[in-house]
Short mmCIF file of C-alpha atoms and ligand atoms in Angstrom, two decimals:
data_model
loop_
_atom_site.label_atom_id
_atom_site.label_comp_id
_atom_site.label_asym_id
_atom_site.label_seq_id
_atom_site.Cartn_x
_atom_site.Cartn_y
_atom_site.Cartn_z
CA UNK A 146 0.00 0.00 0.00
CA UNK A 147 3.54 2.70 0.10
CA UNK A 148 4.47 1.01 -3.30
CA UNK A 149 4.95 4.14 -5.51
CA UNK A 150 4.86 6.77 -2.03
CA UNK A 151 7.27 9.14 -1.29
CA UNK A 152 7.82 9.39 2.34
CA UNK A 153 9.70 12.50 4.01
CA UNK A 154 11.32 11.43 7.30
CA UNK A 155 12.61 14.11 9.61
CA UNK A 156 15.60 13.25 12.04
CA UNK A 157 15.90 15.54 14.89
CA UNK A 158 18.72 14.85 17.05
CA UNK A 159 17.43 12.21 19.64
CA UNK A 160 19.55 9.13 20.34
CA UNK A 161 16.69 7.02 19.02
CA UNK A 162 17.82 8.54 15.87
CA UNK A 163 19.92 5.20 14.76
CA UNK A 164 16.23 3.54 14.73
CA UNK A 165 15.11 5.33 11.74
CA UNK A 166 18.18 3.18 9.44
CA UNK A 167 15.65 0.64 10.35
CA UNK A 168 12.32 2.42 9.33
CA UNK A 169 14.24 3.53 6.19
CA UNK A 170 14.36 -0.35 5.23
CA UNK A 171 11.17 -0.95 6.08
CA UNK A 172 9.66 1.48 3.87
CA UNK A 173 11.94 0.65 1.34
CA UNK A 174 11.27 -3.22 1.40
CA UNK A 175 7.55 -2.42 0.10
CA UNK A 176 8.56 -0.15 -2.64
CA UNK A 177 7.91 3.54 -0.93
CA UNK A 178 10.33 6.24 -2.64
CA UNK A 179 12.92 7.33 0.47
CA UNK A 180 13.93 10.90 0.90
CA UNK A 181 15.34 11.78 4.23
CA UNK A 182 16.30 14.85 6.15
CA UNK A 183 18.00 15.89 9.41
CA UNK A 184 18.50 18.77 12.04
CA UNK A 185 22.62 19.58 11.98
CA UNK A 186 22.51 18.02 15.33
CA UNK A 187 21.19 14.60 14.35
CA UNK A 188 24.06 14.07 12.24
CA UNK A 189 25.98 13.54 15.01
CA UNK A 190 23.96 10.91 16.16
CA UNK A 191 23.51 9.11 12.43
CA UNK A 192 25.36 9.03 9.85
CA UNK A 193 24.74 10.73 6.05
CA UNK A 194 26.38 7.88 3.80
CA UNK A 195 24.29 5.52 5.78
CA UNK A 196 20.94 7.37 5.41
CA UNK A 197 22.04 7.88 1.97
CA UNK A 198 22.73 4.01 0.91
CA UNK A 199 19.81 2.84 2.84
CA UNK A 200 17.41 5.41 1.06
CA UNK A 201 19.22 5.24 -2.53
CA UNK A 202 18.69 9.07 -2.05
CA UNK A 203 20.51 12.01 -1.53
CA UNK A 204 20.16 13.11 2.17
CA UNK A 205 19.35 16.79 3.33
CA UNK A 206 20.48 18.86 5.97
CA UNK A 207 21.26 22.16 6.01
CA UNK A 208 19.67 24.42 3.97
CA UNK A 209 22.28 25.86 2.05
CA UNK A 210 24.57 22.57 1.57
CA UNK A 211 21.82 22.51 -1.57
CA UNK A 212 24.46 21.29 -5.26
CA UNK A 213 21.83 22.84 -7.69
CA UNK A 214 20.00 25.63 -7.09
CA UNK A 215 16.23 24.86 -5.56
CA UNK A 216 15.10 25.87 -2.79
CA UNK A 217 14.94 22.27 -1.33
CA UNK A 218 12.57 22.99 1.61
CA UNK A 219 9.96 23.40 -1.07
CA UNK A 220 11.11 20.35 -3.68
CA UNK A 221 10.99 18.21 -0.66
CA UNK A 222 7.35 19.16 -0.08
CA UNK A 223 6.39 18.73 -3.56
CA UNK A 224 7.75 14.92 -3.77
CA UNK A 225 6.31 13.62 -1.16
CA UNK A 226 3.16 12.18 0.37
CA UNK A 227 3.53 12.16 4.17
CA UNK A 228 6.53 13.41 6.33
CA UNK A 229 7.17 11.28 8.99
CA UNK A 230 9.31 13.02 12.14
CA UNK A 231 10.82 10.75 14.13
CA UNK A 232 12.51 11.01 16.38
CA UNK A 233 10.98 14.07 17.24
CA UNK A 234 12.42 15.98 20.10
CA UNK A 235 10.90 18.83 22.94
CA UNK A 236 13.25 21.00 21.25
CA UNK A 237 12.16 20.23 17.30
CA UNK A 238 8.08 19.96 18.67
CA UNK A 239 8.53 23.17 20.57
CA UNK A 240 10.19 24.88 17.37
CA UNK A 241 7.34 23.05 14.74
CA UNK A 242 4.12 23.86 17.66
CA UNK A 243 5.93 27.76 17.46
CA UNK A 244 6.59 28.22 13.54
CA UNK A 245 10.18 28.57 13.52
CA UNK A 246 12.08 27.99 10.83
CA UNK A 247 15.64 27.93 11.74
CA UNK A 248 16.99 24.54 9.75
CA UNK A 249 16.22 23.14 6.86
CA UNK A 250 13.86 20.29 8.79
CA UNK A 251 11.38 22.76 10.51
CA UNK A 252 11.76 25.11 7.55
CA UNK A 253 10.37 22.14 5.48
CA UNK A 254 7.81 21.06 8.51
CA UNK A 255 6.58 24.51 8.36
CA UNK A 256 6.01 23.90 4.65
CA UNK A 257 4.36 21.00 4.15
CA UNK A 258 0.57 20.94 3.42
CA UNK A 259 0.36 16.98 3.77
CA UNK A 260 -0.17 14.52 6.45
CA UNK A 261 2.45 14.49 9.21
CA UNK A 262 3.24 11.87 11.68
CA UNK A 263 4.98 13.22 14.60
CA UNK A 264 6.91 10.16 17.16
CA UNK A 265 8.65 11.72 20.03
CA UNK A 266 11.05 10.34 22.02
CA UNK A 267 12.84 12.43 24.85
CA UNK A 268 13.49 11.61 28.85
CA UNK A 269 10.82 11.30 31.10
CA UNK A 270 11.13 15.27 32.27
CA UNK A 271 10.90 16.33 29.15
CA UNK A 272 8.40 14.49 28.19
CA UNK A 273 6.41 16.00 31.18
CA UNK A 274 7.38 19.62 30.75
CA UNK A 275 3.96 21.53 30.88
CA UNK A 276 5.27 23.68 27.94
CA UNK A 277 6.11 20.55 25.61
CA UNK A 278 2.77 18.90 26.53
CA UNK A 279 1.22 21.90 25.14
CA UNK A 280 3.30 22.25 22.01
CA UNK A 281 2.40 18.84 20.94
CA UNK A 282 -1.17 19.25 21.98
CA UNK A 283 -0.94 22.30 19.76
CA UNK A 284 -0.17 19.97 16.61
CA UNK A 285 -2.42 17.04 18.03
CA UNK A 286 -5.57 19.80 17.78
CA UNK A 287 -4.34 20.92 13.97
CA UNK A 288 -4.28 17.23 12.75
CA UNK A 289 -0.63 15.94 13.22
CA UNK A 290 -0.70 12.29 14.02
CA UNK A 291 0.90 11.79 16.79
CA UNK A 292 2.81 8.20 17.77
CA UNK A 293 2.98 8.79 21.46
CA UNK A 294 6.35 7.31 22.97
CA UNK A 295 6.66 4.09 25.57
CA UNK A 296 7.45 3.62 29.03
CA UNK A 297 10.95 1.34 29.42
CA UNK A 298 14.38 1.87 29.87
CA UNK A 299 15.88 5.08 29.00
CA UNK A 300 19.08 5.78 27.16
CA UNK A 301 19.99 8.57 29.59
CA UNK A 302 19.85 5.22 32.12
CA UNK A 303 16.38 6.33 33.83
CA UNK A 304 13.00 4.14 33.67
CA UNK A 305 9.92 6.25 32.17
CA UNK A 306 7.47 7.49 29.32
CA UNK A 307 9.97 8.46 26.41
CA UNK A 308 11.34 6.01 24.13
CA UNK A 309 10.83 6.12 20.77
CA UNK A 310 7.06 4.04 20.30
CA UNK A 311 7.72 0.73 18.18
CA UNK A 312 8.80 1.22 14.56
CA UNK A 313 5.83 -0.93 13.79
CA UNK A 314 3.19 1.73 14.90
CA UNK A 315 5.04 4.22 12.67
CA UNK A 316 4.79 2.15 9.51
CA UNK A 317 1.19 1.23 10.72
CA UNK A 318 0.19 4.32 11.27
CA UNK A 319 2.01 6.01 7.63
CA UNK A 320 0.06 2.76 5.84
CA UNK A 321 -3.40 4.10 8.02
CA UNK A 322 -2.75 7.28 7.15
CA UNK A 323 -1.73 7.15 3.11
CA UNK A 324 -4.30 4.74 2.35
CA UNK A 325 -7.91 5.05 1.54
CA UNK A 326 -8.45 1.91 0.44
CA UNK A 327 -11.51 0.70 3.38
CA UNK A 328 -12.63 -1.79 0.46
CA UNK A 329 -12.74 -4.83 3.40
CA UNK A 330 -14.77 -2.20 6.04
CA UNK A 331 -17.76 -4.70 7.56
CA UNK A 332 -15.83 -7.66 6.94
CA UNK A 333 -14.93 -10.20 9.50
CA UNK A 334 -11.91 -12.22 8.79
CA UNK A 335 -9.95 -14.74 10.70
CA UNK A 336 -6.04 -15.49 10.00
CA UNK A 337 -3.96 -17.78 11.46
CA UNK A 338 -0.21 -17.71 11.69
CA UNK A 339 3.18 -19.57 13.08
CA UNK A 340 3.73 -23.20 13.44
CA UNK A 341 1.64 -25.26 16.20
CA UNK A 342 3.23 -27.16 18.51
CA UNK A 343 3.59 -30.43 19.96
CA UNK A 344 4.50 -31.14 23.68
CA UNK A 345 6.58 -34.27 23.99
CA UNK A 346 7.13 -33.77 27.79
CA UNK A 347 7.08 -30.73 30.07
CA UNK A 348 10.47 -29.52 28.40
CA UNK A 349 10.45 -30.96 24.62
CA UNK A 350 8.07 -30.39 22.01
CA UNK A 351 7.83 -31.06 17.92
CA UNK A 352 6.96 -28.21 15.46
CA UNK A 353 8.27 -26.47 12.48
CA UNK A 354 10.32 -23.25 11.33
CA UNK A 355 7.05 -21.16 10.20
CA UNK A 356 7.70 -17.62 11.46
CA UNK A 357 4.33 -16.70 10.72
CA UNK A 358 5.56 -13.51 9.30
CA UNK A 359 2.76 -14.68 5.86
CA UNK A 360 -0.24 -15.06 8.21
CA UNK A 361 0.80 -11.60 10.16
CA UNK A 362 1.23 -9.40 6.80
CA UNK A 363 -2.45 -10.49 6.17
CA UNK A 364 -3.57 -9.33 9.21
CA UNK A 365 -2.04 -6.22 8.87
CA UNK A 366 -2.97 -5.53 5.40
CA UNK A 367 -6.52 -7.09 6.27
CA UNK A 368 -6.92 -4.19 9.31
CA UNK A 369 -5.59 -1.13 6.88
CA UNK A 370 -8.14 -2.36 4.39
CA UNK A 371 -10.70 -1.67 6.83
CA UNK A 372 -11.47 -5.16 8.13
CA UNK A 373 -12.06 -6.57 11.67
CA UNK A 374 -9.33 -9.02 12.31
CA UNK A 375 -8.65 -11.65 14.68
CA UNK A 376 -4.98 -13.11 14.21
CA UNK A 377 -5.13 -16.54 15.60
CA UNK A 378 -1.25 -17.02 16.18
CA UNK A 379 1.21 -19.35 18.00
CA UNK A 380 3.09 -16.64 19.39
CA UNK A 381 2.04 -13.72 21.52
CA UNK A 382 2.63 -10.31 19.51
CA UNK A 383 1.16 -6.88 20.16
CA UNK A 384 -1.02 -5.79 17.44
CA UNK A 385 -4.20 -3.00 17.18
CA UNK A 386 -6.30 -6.17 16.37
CA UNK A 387 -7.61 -8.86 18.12
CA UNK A 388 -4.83 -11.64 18.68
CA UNK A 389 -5.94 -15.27 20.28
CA UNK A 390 -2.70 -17.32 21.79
CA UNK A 391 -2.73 -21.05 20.74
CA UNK A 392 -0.65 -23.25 20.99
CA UNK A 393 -1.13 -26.80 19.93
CA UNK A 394 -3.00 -28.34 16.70
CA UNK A 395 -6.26 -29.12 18.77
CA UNK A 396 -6.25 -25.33 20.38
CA UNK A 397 -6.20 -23.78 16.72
CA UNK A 398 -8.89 -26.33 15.88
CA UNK A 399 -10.99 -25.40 18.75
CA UNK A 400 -10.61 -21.33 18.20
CA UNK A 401 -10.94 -21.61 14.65
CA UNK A 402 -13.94 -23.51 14.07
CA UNK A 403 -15.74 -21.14 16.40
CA UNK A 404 -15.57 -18.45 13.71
CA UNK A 405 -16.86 -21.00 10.70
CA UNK A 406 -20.18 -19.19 9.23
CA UNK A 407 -19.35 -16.70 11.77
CA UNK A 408 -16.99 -14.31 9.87
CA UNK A 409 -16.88 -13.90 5.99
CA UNK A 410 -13.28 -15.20 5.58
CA UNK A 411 -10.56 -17.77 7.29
CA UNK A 412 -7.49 -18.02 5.96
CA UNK A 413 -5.33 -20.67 7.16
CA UNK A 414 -1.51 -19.57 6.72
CA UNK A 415 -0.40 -21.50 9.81
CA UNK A 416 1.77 -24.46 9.14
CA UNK A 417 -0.46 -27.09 11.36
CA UNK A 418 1.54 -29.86 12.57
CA UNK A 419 -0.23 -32.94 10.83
CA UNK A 420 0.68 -35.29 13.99
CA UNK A 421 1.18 -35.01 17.52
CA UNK A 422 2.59 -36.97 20.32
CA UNK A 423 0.79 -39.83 21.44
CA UNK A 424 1.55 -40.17 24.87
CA UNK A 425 2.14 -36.91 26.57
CA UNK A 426 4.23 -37.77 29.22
CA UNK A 427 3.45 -36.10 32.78
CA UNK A 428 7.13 -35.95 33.90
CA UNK A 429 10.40 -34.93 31.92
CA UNK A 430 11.46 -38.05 30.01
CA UNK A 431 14.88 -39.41 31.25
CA UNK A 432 17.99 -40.14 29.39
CA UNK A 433 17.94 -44.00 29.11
CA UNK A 434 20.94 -46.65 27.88
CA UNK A 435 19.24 -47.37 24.62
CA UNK A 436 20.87 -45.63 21.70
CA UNK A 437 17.74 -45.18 19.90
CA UNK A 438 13.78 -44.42 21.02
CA UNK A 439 10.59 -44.04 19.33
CA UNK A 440 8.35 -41.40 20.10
CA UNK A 441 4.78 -42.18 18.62
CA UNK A 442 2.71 -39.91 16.95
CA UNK A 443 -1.16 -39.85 16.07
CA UNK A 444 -2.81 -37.72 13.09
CA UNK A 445 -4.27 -33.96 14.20
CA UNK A 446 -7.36 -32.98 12.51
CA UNK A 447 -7.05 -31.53 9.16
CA UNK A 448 -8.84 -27.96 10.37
CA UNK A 449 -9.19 -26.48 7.21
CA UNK A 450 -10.10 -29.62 5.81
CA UNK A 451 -12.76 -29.62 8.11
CA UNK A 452 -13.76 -26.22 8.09
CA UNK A 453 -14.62 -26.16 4.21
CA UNK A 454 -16.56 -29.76 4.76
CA UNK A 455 -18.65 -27.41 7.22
CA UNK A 456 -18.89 -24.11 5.70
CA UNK A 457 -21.83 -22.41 4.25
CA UNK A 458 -21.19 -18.35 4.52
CA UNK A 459 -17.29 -18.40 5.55
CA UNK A 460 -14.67 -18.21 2.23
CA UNK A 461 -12.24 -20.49 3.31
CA UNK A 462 -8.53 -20.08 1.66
CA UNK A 463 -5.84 -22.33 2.59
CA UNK A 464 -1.61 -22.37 1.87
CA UNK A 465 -0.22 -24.62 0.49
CA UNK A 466 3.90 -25.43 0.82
CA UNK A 467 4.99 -27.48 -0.97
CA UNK A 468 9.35 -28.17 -1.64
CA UNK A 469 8.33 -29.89 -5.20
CA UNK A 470 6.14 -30.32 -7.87
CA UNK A 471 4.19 -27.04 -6.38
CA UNK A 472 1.36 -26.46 -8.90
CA UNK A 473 0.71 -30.42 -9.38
CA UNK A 474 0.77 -30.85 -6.02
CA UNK A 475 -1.49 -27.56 -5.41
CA UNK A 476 -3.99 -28.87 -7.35
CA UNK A 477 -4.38 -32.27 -5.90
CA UNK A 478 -4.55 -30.44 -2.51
CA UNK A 479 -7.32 -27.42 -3.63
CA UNK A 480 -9.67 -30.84 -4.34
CA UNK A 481 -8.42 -32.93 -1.36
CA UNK A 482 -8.89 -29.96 0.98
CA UNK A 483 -12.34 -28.44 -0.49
CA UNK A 484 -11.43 -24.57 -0.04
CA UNK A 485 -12.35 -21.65 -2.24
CA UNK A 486 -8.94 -20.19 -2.73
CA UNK A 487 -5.44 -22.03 -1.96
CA UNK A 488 -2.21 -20.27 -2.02
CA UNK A 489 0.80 -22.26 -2.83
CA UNK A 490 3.98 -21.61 -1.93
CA UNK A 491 7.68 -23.43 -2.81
CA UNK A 492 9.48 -23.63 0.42
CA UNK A 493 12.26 -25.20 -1.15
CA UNK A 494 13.57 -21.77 -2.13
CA UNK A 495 15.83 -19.60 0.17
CA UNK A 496 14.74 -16.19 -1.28
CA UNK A 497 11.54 -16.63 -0.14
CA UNK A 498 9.37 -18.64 2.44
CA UNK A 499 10.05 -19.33 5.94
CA UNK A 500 11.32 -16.76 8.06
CA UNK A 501 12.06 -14.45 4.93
CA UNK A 502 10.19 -10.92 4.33
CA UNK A 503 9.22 -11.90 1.02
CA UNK A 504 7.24 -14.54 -0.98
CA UNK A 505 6.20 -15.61 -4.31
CA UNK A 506 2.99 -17.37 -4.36
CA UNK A 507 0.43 -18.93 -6.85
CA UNK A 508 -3.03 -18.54 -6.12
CA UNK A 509 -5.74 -21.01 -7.19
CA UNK A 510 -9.31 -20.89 -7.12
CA UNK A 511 -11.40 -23.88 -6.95
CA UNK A 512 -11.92 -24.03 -10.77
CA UNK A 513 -8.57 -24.65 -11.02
CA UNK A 514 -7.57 -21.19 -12.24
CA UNK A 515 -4.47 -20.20 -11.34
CA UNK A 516 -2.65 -16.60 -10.94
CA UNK A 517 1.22 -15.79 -10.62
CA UNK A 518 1.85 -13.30 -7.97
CA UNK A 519 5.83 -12.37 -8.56
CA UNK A 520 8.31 -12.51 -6.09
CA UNK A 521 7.47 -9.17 -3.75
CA UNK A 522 7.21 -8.08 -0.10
CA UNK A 523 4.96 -10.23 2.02
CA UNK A 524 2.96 -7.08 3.12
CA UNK A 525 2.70 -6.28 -0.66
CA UNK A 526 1.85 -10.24 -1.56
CA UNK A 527 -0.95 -10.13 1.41
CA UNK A 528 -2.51 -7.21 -0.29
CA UNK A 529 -2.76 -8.77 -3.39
CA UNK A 530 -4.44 -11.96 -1.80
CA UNK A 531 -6.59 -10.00 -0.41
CA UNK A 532 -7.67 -7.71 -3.21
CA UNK A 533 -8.25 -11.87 -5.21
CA UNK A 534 -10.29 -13.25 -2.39
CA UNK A 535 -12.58 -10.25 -2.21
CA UNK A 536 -12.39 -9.02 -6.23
N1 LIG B 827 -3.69 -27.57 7.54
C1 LIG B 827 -4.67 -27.73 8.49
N2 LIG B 827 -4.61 -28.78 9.35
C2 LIG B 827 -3.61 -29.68 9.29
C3 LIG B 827 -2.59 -29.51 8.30
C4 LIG B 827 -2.65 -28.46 7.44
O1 LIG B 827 -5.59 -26.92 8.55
N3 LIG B 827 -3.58 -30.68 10.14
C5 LIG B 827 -3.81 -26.45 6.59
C6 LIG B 827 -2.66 -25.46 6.59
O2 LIG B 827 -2.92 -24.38 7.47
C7 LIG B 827 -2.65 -24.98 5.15
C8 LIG B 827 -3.12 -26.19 4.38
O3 LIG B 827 -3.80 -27.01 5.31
O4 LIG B 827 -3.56 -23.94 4.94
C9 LIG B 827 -2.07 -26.98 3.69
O5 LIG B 827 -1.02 -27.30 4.56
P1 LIG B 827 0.25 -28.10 4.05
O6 LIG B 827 1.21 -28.26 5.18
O7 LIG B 827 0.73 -27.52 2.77
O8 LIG B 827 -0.39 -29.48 3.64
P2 LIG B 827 -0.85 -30.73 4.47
O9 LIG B 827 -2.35 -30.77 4.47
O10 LIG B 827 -0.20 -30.73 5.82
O11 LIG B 827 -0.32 -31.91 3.58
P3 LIG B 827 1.22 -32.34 3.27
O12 LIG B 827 1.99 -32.03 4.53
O13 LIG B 827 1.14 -33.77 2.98
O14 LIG B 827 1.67 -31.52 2.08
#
């Protein structure tokens, strides 16, 4: 949904200020357009040539360090779609909240006629001051989005409200912001993610190397397209959506077929363990003298097997990963499993898959039609599902 933006970050000189490299990626990794800027001071704290190679732009900072003449305050304004400041500081908020224009960031703050997203970060007294409270309530009342900082550990070594709020909300919040697309408002849809997992004993257990990063990317994308989501994941994570813990095949099954012809969509991106372990034992299993032992295992339900047997309203769309023969062995499965849509996926590849940030997937409908979705971003793949599922 930031494939084709151009986002304007502001740097002011906090120490959270070696964060952005990260947010820089992030945007980047979904196709957004980089250009960033700084306050003289943050380039103490960050350097240009790495701004510079992670953007693949030309970094700003004062204004009069321009090569051509343009007065870049106002090109910067033109290119892009949202400016995102981060971190912002008392001193930078107080300056915006005020109207002073004394670098080439608050020159350009000052401006710019699009959305901004302001995340501060600062110590706890700061944070507090009466006079910066007011500043940013100041921008809060004229519609800056604000990204409120977290309480934790402080880099000046104190424990507070101040550090810099998760990257995460930022990109959330530039994706909420930039995009108008509501086209899944009034839908309910259920997504599950990660691997489930098999106790063995109180210490052991058998699963597989799913980070669930698929199923989470269609959550997100689900909940900026308007959507109420419940992620139904295998590992706790913090998200503005309704997340339910399992853990094992049977728990998934059980919180999953609550929602069948209760929501308008499931998808199934989990990687379900197929068996689990027979005999759970009570008590840590000892080392014994026998070189080898056998650990029995007994089938799991199929759940989205199941689920499409017993659906009526729900779409049902499962994945499919498969490390050969993908689209023969998709095919086989789409019949075999009974669901409208199945998206299949070759884990056999390094570049994508497992753990990776992007994918390449093939979806098929239950005619048998099939669509290539290229190798992307797994945020940008998950909107693409989406905008299939729900053409
Ligand atoms: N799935 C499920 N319950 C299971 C196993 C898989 O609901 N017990 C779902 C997965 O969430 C996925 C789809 O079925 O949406 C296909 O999973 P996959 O692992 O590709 O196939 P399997 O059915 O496990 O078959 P195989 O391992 O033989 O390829």
């Amino acid at each position: 949904m930031l494939k084709g933006k151009t986002i304007l970050i502001g740097i002011s000189a906090g120490i959270a200020a070696y964060k952005i490299c990260e947010l820089v990626r992030m945007y980047k990794r979904v196709g957004a357009n980089v250009r960033v800027m700084l306050t003289p001071n943050a380039l103490n704290l960050v350097t240009r040539l790495t701004l510079e190679s992670l953007s693949q732009n030309e970094v700003f900072v004062e204004n009069f360090d321009i090569k051509e003449y343009k007065p870049e305050h106002i090109s910067l304004c033109d290119e892009a779609d949202i400016l995102v400041l981060a971190p912002a500081t008392a001193n930078t908020i107080s300056k915006i909240a005020n109207g002073i224009c004394d670098n080439l960031l608050t020159s350009t703050v000052c401006a710019f006629n699009k959305p901004i997203i302001i995340a501060p970060a600062m110590n706890t007294n700061m944070w507090n001051n009466k006079f910066v409270q007011e500043n940013l309530q100041k921008l809060s009342d004229n519609n800056y989005y604000i990204c409120n900082p977290e309480s934790g550990f402080l880099a000046c070594g104190t424990e507070g409200v101040g550090r810099l709020c998760k990257l995460e909300t930022i990109f959330d919040k530039t994706i909420e912001v930039l995009n108008n697309n509501k086209k899944l408002q009034n839908k309910k849809i259920v997504i599950t993610a990660g691997g489930t997992l098999e106790k063995i004993d109180p210490v052991r257990y058998i699963s597989n190397f799913s980070s669930g990063k698929m199923g989470v990317a269609l959550a997100d994308v689900a909940y900026h397209m308007g959507a109420d989501v419940t992620l139904v994941s295998t590992f706790s994570i913090e998200k503005p959506y309704n997340v339910e813990k399992v853990q094992s095949t049977i728990d998934m099954e059980k919180e999953v077929t609550k929602y069948n012809n209760n929501v308008d969509c499931i998808i199934m991106a989990a990687a379900v363990a197929d068996y689990r372990v027979k005999d759970y034992r009570e008590q840590k299993m000892k080392k014994t003298s026998d070189d080898e032992i056998v650990i029995q295992l007994v089938k799991n339900p199929d759940i989205l097997k199941k689920i499409s047997a017993e659906k009526n309203t729900t779409k049902i769309v499962g994945f499919c990963a498969e490390s050969e023969n993908l689209l023969e062995n998709a095919k086989i499965k789409i019949k075999n499993k009974g669901c409208d849509y199945l998206i299949a996926n070759d884990i056999s590849r390094k570049d994508i898959g497992f753990s990776s940030d992007e994918n390449e997937v093939y979806i098929l409908d239950n005619n048998l039609n099939i669509e290539h979705i290229e190798k992307d971003s797994k945020l940008n793949i998950a909107h693409k599902i989406l905008e299939k599922i729900f053409e």
